[in-house]
Coordinates of C-alpha atoms and ligand atoms in Angstrom, one line a residue:
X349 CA -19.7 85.4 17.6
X350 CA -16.0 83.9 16.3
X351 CA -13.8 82.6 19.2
X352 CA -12.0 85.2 21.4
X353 CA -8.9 86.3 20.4
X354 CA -9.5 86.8 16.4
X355 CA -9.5 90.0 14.8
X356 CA -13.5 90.2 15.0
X357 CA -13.8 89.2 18.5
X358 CA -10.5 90.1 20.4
X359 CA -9.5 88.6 23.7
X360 CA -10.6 91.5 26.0
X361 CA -8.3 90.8 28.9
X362 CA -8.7 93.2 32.5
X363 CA -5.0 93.4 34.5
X364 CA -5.9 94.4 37.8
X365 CA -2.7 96.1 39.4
X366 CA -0.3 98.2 36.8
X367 CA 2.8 97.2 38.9
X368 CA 5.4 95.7 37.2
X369 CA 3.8 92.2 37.0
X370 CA 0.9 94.0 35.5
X371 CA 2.9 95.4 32.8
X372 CA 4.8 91.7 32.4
X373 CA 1.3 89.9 32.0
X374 CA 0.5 92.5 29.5
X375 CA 3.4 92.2 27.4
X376 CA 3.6 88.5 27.0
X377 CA -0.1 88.9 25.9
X378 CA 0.9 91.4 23.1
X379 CA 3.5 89.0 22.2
X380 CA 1.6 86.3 21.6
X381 CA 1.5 86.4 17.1
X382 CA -1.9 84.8 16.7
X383 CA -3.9 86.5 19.1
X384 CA -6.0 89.7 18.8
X385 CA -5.5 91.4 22.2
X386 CA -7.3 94.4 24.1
X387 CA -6.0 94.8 27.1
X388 CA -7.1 97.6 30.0
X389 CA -5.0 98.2 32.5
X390 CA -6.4 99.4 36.0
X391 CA -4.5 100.7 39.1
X392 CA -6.3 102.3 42.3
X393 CA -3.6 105.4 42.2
X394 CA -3.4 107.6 39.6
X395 CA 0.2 106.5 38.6
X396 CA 1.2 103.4 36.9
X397 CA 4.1 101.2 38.2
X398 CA 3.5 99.9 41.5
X399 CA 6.5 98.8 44.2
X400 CA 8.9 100.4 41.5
X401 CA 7.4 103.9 42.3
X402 CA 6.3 103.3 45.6
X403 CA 8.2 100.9 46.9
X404 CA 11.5 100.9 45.4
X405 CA 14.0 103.0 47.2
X406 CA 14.2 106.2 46.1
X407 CA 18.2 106.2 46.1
X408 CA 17.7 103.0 44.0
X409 CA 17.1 104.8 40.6
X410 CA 18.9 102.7 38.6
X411 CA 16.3 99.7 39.4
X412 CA 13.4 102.4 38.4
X413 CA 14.8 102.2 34.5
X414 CA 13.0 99.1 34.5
X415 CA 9.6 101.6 33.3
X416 CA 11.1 102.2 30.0
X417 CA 9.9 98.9 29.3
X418 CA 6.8 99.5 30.6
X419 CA 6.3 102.6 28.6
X420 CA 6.5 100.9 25.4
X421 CA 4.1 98.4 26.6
X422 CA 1.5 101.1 28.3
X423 CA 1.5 103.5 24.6
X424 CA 1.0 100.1 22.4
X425 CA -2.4 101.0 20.7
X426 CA -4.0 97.7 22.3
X427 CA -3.3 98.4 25.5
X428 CA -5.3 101.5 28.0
X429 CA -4.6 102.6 31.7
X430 CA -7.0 103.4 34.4
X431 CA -5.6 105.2 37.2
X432 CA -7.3 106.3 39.9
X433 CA -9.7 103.0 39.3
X434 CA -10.3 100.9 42.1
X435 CA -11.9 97.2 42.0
X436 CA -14.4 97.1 45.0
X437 CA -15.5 100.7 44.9
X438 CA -15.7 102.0 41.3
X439 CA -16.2 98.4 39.5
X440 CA -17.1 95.6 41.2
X441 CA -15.4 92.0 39.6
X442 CA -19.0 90.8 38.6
X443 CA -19.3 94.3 36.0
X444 CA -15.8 92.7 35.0
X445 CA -16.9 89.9 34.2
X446 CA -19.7 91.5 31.8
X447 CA -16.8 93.3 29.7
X448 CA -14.0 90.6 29.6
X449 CA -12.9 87.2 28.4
X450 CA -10.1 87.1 31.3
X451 CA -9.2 89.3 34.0
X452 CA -6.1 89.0 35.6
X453 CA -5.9 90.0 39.5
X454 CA -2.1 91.5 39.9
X455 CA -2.6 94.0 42.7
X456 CA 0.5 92.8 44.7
X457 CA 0.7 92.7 48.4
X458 CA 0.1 95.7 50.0
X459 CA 0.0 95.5 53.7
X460 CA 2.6 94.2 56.1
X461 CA 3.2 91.3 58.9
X462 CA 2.7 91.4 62.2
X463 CA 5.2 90.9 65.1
X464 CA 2.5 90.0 67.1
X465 CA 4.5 91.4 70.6
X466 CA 3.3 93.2 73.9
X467 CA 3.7 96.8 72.4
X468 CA 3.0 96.6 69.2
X469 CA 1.1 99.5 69.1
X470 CA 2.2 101.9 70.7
X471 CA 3.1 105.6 69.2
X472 CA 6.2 105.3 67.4
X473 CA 6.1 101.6 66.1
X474 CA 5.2 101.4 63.0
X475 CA 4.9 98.7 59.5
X476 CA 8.1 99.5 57.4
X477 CA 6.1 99.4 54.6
X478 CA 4.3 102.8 55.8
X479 CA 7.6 104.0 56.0
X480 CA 8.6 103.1 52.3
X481 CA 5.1 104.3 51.3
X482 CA 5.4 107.8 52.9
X483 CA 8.8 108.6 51.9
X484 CA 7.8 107.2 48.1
X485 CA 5.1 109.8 48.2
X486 CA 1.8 107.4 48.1
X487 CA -0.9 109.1 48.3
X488 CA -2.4 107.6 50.6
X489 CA 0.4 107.6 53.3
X490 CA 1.5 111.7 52.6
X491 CA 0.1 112.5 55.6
X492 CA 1.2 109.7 58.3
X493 CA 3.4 111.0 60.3
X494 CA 7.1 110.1 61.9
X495 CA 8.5 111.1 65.3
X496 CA 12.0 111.6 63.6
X497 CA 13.0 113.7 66.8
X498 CA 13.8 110.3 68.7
X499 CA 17.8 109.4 68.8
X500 CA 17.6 105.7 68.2
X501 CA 15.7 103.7 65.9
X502 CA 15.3 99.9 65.5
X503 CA 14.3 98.3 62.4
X504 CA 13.2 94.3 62.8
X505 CA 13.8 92.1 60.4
X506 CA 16.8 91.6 57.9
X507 CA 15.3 91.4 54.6
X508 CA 16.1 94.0 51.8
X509 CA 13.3 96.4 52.7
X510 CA 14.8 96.5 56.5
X511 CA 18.1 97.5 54.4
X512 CA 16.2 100.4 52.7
X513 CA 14.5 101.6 55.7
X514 CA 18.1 101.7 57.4
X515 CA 19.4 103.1 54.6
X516 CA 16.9 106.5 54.1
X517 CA 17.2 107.0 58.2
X518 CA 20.8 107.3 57.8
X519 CA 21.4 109.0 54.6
X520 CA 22.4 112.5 55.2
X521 CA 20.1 115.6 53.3
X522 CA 22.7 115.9 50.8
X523 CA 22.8 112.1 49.8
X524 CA 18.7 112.3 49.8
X525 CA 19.0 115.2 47.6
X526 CA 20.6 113.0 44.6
X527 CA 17.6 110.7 45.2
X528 CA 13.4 111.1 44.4
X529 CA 12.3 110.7 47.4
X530 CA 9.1 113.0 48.2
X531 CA 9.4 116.4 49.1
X532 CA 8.1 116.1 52.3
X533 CA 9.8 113.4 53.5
X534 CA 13.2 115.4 52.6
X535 CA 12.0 118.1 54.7
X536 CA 11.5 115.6 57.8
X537 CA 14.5 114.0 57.4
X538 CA 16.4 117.0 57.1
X539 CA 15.9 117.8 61.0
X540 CA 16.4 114.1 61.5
X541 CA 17.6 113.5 65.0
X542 CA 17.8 109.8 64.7
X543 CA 21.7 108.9 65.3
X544 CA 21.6 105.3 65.8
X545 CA 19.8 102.8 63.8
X546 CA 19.1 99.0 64.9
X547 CA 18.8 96.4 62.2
X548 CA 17.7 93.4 64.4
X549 CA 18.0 89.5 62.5
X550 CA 16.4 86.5 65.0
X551 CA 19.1 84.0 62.9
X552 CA 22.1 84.8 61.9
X553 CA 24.5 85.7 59.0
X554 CA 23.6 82.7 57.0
X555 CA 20.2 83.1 57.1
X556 CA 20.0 86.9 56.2
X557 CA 17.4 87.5 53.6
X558 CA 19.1 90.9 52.6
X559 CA 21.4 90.6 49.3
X560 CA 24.7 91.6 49.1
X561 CA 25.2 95.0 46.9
X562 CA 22.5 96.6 49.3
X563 CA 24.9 95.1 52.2
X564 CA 27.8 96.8 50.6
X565 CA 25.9 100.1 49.5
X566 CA 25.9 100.4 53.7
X567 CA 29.2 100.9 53.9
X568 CA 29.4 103.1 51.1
X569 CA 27.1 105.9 52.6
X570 CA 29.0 109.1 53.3
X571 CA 28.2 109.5 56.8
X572 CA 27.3 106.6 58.8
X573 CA 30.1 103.6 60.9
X574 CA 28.6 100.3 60.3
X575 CA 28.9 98.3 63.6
X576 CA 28.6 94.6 63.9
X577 CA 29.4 92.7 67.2
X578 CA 32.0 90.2 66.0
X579 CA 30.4 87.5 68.0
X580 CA 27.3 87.3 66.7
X581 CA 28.8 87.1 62.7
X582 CA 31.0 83.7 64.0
X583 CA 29.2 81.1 62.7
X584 CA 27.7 78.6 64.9
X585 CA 28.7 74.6 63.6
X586 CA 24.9 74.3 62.4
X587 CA 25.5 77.7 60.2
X588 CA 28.9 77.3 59.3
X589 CA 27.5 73.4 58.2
X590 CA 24.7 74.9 56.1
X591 CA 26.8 77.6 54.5
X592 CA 29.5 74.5 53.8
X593 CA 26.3 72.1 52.5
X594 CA 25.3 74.9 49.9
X595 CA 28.5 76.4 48.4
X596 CA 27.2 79.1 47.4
X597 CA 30.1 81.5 46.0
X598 CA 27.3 84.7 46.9
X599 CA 26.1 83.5 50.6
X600 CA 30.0 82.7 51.0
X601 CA 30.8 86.6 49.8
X602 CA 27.6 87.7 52.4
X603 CA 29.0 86.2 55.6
X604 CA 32.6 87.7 54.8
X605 CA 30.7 91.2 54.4
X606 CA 29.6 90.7 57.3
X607 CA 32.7 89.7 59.3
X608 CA 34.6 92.4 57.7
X609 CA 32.4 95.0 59.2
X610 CA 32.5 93.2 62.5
X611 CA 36.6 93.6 62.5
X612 CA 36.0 97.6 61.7
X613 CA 36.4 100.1 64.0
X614 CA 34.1 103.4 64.6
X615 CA 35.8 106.4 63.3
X616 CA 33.2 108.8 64.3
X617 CA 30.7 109.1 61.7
X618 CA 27.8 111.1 63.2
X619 CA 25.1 108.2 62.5
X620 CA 25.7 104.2 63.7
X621 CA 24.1 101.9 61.9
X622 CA 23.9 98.3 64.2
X623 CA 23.5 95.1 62.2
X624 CA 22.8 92.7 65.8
X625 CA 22.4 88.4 64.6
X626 CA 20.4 86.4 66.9
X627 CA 18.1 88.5 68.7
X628 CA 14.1 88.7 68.7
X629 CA 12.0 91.3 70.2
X630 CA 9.6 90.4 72.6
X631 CA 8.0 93.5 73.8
X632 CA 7.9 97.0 73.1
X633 CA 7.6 99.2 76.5
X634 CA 6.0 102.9 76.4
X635 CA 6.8 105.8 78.4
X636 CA 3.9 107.7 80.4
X637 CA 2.5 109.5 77.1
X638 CA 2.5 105.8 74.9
X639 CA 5.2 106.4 72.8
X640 CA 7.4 103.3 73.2
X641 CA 10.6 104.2 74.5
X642 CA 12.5 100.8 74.4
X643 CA 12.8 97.3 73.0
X644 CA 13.3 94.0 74.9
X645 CA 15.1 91.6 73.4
X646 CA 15.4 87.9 73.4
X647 CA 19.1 86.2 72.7
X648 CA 18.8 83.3 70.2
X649 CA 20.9 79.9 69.3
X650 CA 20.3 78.1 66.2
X651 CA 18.2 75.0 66.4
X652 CA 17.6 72.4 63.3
X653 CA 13.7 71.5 62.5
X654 CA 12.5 68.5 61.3
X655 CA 13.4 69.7 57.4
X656 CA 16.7 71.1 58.2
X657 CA 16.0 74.6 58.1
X658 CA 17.6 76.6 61.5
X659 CA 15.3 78.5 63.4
X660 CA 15.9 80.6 66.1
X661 CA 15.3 79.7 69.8
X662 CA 15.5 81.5 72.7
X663 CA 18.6 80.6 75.1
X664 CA 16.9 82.5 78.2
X665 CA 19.3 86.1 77.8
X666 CA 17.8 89.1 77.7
X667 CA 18.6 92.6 77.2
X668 CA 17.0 95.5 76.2
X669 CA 17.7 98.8 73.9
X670 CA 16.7 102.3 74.2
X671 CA 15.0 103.1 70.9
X672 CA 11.8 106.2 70.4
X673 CA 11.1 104.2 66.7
X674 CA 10.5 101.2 65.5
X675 CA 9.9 99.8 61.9
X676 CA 8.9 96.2 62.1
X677 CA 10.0 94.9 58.3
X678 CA 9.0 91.2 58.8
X679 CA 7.4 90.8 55.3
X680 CA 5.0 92.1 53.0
X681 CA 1.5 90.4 52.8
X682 CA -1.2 90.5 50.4
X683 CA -4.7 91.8 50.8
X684 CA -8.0 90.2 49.0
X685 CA -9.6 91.5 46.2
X686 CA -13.3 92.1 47.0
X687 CA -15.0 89.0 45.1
X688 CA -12.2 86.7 44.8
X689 CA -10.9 83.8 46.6
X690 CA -8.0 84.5 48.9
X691 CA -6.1 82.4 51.2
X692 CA -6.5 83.9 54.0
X693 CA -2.8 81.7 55.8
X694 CA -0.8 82.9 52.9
X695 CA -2.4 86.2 51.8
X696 CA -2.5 85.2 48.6
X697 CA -5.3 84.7 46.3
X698 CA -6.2 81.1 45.8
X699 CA -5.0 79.7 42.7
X700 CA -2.9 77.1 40.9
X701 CA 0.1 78.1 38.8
X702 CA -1.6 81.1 38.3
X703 CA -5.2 80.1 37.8
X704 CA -7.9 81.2 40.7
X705 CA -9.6 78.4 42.3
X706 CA -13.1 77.8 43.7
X707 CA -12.6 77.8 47.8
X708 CA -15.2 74.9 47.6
X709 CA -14.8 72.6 44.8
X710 CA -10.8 73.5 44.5
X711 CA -11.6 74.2 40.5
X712 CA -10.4 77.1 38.2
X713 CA -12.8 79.8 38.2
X714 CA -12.9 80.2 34.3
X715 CA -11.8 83.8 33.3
X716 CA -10.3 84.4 36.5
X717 CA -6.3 84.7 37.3
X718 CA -3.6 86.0 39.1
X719 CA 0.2 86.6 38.7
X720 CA 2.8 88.2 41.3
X721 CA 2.8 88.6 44.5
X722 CA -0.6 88.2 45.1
X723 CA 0.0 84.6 43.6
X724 CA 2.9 83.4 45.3
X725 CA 3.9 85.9 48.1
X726 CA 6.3 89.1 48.8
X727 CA 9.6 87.1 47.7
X728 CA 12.1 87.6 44.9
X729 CA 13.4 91.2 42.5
X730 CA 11.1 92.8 40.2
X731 CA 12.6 90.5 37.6
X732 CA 11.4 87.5 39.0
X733 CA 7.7 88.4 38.5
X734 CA 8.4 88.4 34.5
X735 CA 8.5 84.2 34.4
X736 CA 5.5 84.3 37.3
X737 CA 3.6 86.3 35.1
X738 CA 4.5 83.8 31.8
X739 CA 3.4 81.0 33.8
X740 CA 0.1 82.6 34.4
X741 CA 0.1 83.9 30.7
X742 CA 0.8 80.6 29.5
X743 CA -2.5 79.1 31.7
X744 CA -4.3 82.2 30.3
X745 CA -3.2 80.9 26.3
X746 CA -4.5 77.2 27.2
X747 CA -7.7 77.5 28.4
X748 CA -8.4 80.1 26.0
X749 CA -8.0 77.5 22.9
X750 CA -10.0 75.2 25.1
X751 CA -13.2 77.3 24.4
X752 CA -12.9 78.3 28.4
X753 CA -13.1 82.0 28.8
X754 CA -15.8 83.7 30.1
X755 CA -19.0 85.1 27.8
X756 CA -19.2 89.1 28.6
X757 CA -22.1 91.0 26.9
X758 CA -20.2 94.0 26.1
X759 CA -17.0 92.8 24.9
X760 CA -16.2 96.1 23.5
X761 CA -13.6 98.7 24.6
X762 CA -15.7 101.6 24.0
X763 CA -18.5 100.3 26.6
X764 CA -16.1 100.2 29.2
X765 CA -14.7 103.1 28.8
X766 CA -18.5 104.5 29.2
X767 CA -18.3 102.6 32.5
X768 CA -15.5 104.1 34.0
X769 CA -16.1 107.9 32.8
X770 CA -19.7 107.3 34.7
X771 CA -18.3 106.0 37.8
X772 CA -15.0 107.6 38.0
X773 CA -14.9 110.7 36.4
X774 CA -11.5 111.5 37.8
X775 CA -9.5 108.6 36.1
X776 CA -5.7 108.8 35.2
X777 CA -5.3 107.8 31.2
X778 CA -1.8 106.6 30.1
X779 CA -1.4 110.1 28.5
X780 CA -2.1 111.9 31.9
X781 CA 0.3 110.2 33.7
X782 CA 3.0 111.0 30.5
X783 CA 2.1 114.5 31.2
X784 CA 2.2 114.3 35.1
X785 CA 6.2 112.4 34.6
X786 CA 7.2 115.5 32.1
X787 CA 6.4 117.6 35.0
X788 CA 7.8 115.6 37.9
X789 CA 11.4 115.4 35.6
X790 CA 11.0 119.1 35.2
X791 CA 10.4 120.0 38.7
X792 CA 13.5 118.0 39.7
X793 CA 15.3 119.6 37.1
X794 CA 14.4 123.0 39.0
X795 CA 16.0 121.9 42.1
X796 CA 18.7 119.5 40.3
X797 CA 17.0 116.6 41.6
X798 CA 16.1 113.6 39.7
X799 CA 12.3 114.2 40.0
X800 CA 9.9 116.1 42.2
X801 CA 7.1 113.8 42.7
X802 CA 3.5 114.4 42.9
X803 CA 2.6 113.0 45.9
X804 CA -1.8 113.8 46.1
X805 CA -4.5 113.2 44.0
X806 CA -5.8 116.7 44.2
X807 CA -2.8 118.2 43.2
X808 CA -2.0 115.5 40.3
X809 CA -5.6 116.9 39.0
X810 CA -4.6 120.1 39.5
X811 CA -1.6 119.6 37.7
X812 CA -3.4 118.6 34.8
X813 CA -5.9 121.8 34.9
X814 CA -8.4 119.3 36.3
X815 CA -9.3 120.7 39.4
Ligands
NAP1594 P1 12.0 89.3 53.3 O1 13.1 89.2 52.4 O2 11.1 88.1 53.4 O3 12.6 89.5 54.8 C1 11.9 89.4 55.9 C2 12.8 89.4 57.2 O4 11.9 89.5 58.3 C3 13.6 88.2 57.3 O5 14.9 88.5 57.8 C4 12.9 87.4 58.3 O6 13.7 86.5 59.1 C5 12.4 88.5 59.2 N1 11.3 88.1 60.1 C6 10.1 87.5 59.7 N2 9.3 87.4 60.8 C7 10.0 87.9 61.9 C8 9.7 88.0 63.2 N3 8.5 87.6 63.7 N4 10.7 88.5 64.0 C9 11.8 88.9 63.5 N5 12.2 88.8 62.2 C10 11.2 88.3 61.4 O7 11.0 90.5 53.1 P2 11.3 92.0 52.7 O8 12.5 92.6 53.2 O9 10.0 92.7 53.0 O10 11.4 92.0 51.1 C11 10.3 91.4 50.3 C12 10.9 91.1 48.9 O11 11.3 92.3 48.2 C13 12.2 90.3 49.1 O12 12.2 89.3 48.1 C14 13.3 91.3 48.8 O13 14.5 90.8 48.3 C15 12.6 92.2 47.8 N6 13.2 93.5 47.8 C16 14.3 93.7 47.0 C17 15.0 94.9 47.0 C18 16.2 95.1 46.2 O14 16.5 94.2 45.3 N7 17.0 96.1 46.4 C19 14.5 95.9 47.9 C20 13.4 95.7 48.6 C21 12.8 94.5 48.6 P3 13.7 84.9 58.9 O15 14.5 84.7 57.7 O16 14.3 84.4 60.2 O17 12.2 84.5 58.7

């Protein structure tokens, strides 16, 4: 047989995970002038795109545009999609490995952190990634359900997802209207009772990990007073000496948006969104059926560690909020692939630059990969996974003209196909998933919405005259 990659013998490559770093490894393949590519794509949901459907906001469509890209890439006659495909259950990695030179593990991180706090639990506290999920219309989080007839609501944590969460509880019906979010999830947050919304930060302006156009789109929303104590946005000298130390134009701009909404005044919006600095919670408490009820709260100070960083410690004040939800938005975290290496600290899969390592001998695996935010962790735009996914690419490229690809016995497309129409008869091809988007435009179109969204399997396959 002639070395992978030639027109007799082409690199057959496996991209598990058709989120956007999916669709960036695959692309940077096809770019690649002397190399003869076939490239299957697999996702676990019927629907390409990862965080960008599921994830992204769904009054972000904008951001969403970024599929056009992905479209060109997904139709390019090298390249298949497997929806509805998982790795563990349909097609285990060792079958993989009999039917490709490389596979490429991209699946993204798809659970959430822990607050690890009394309380935790309890009805009504919940990951903010379920939230996203359910109001994205995953599949497999349709049916969770919300106690949106609670007054108060605190999200934790003051990254850009803690924005979003913020932002759908306080968008009014009309606002969610212009916007895909699922059908269901308009319905529920139509009868909304939630008024007030908590979005809690344990450090302080400085340190927010939200960016600033999603901390100005806040105050842009047509029915909601921003409200930030003006204490807690005065920089402490350890803050005000690290924003001085980086002179950063941007982080500069973030801690004056921030101030300016702590000089405005309420003019009696019916929803309050509170942005509070430099408080942690430290226990959820329930009322006498289990559904939490209120938040304690620990005030913080800024201390320096040993590398300079501030981190937040307690200063002994207390105080608690009255709240009937809670979204804890502390970070995304990756789940293993069954088969592969993972670091289990990180949630990551174990690798180097992109390259999977043996846990015991610390090697590369040969054939085996990973790119996104499986490789490095939840952190950064959809963008930044396009030079993460190069760098893994470009480890991909190397080892393959140093003879170091796996050896599969059926190399060709066809055979896998077999595979996947035998174990998975109800698989989502490219073209399904065309027709399934024609409809979902057209269904918006109906309402004069941007899209109606499938939002189950069954009724994708109905959709399709599969049932
Ligand atoms: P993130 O940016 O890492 O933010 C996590 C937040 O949780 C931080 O404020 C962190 O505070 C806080 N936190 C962590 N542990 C905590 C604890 N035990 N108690 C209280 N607070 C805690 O994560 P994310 O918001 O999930 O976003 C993930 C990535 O997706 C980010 O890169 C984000 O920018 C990106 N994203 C972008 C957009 C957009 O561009 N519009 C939208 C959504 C997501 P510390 O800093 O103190 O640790």
């Amino acid at each position: 047989m002639t070395q992978p990659g030639t027109a007799g013998n082409p690199l057959r490559v496996a991209i598990i995970g058709a989120g956007p770093t999916g669709f960036y490894t695959a692309e940077h393949l096809l770019k690649q002038t002397n190399l003869s590519v076939e490239i299957d794509l697999f996702d676990r949901v019927p629907t390409p795109f990862g965080l960008v459907r599921a994830g992204v906001a769904p009054d972000h469509l904008k951001i969403k545009t970024v599929t056009a890209v992905f479209d060109k890439t997904a139709t390019h006659p090298h390249v298949r999609f497997y929806g509805n495909v998982e790795i563990g259950k349909h097609l285990t990695v060792d079958e993989l490995k009999m039917h490709y030179h490389q596979i490429v593990y991209t699946t993204g991180a798809q659970t959430d952190r822990r607050m690890d706090i009394p309380g935790e639990d309890l009805a009504g506290s919940h990951p903010a990634t379920d939230f996203v999920a359910w109001y994205n219309g995953h599949p497999d989080y349709r049916d969770l359900q919300f106690d949106l007839s609670q007054e108060a609501a605190a999200v934790v944590g003051i990254g850009n997802v803690a924005i979003d969460v913020a932002r759908i509880l306080c968008r009014t019906p009309d606002e969610l209207l212009k916007s895909d979010i699922a059908d269901y999830a308009l319905e529920a947050l139509r009868h909304s009772r939630v008024r007030t919304v908590y979005v809690l930060g344990r450090r302080g302006p400085v340190q927010a990990a939200f960016s600033n156009p999603e901390i100005k789109e806040v105050g842009e929303m047509a029915d909601v007073d921003v409200i930030v104590p003006p204490a807690e946005v005065t920089l402490d000298p350890l803050s005000q000496a690290e924003l001085d130390r980086n002179n950063d134009r941007t982080l500069f701009r973030k801690v004056e948006i921030l101030q300016e909404y702590g000089r405005h005044e309420p003019t009696g919006k019916s929803r309050r969104l509170i942005f509070r600095f430099l408080v942690s919670p430290t226990a959820l408490e329930g009322d006498e059926t289990g559904h939490v009820k209120m938040m304690r709260l620990a005030h913080n100070k800024l201390v320096a560690t040993d590398t300079g960083t501030l981190r937040p410690k307690a200063t002994g004040e207390t105080e608690e909020i009255p709240v009937g939800l809670v979204f804890r938005s502390v970070g995304y975290r990756g789940v293993p692939v069954p088969g592969v290496p993972f670091k289990e600290s990180w949630g990551v899969i174990l690798n180097q630059k992109g390259r999977v390592l043996n846990p015991e001998t610390q090697q590369p695996q040969v054939g085996e990969y990973t790119a996104g935010w499986i490789k490095r962790g939840p952190n950064g735009v959809i963008g930044t996974n396009k030079p993460d996914a190069v760098e893994t690419v470009m480890c991909m490229l190397e080892d393959l003209a140093h003879g170091q690809t796996l050896t599969p016995a059926r190399p060709d497309v066809a055979a896998l196909a077999d595979l996947v129409k035998a174990r998975q008869s109800n698989y989502f091809s490219y073209a399904d998933w065309q027709r399934l988007n024609e409809m979902e435009l057209r269904r918006g179109q109906e309402q004069g919405r941007p899209r109606v969204k499938f939002t189950s399997v069954a009724e994708m396959l109905a959709a399709l005259g599969r049932a």
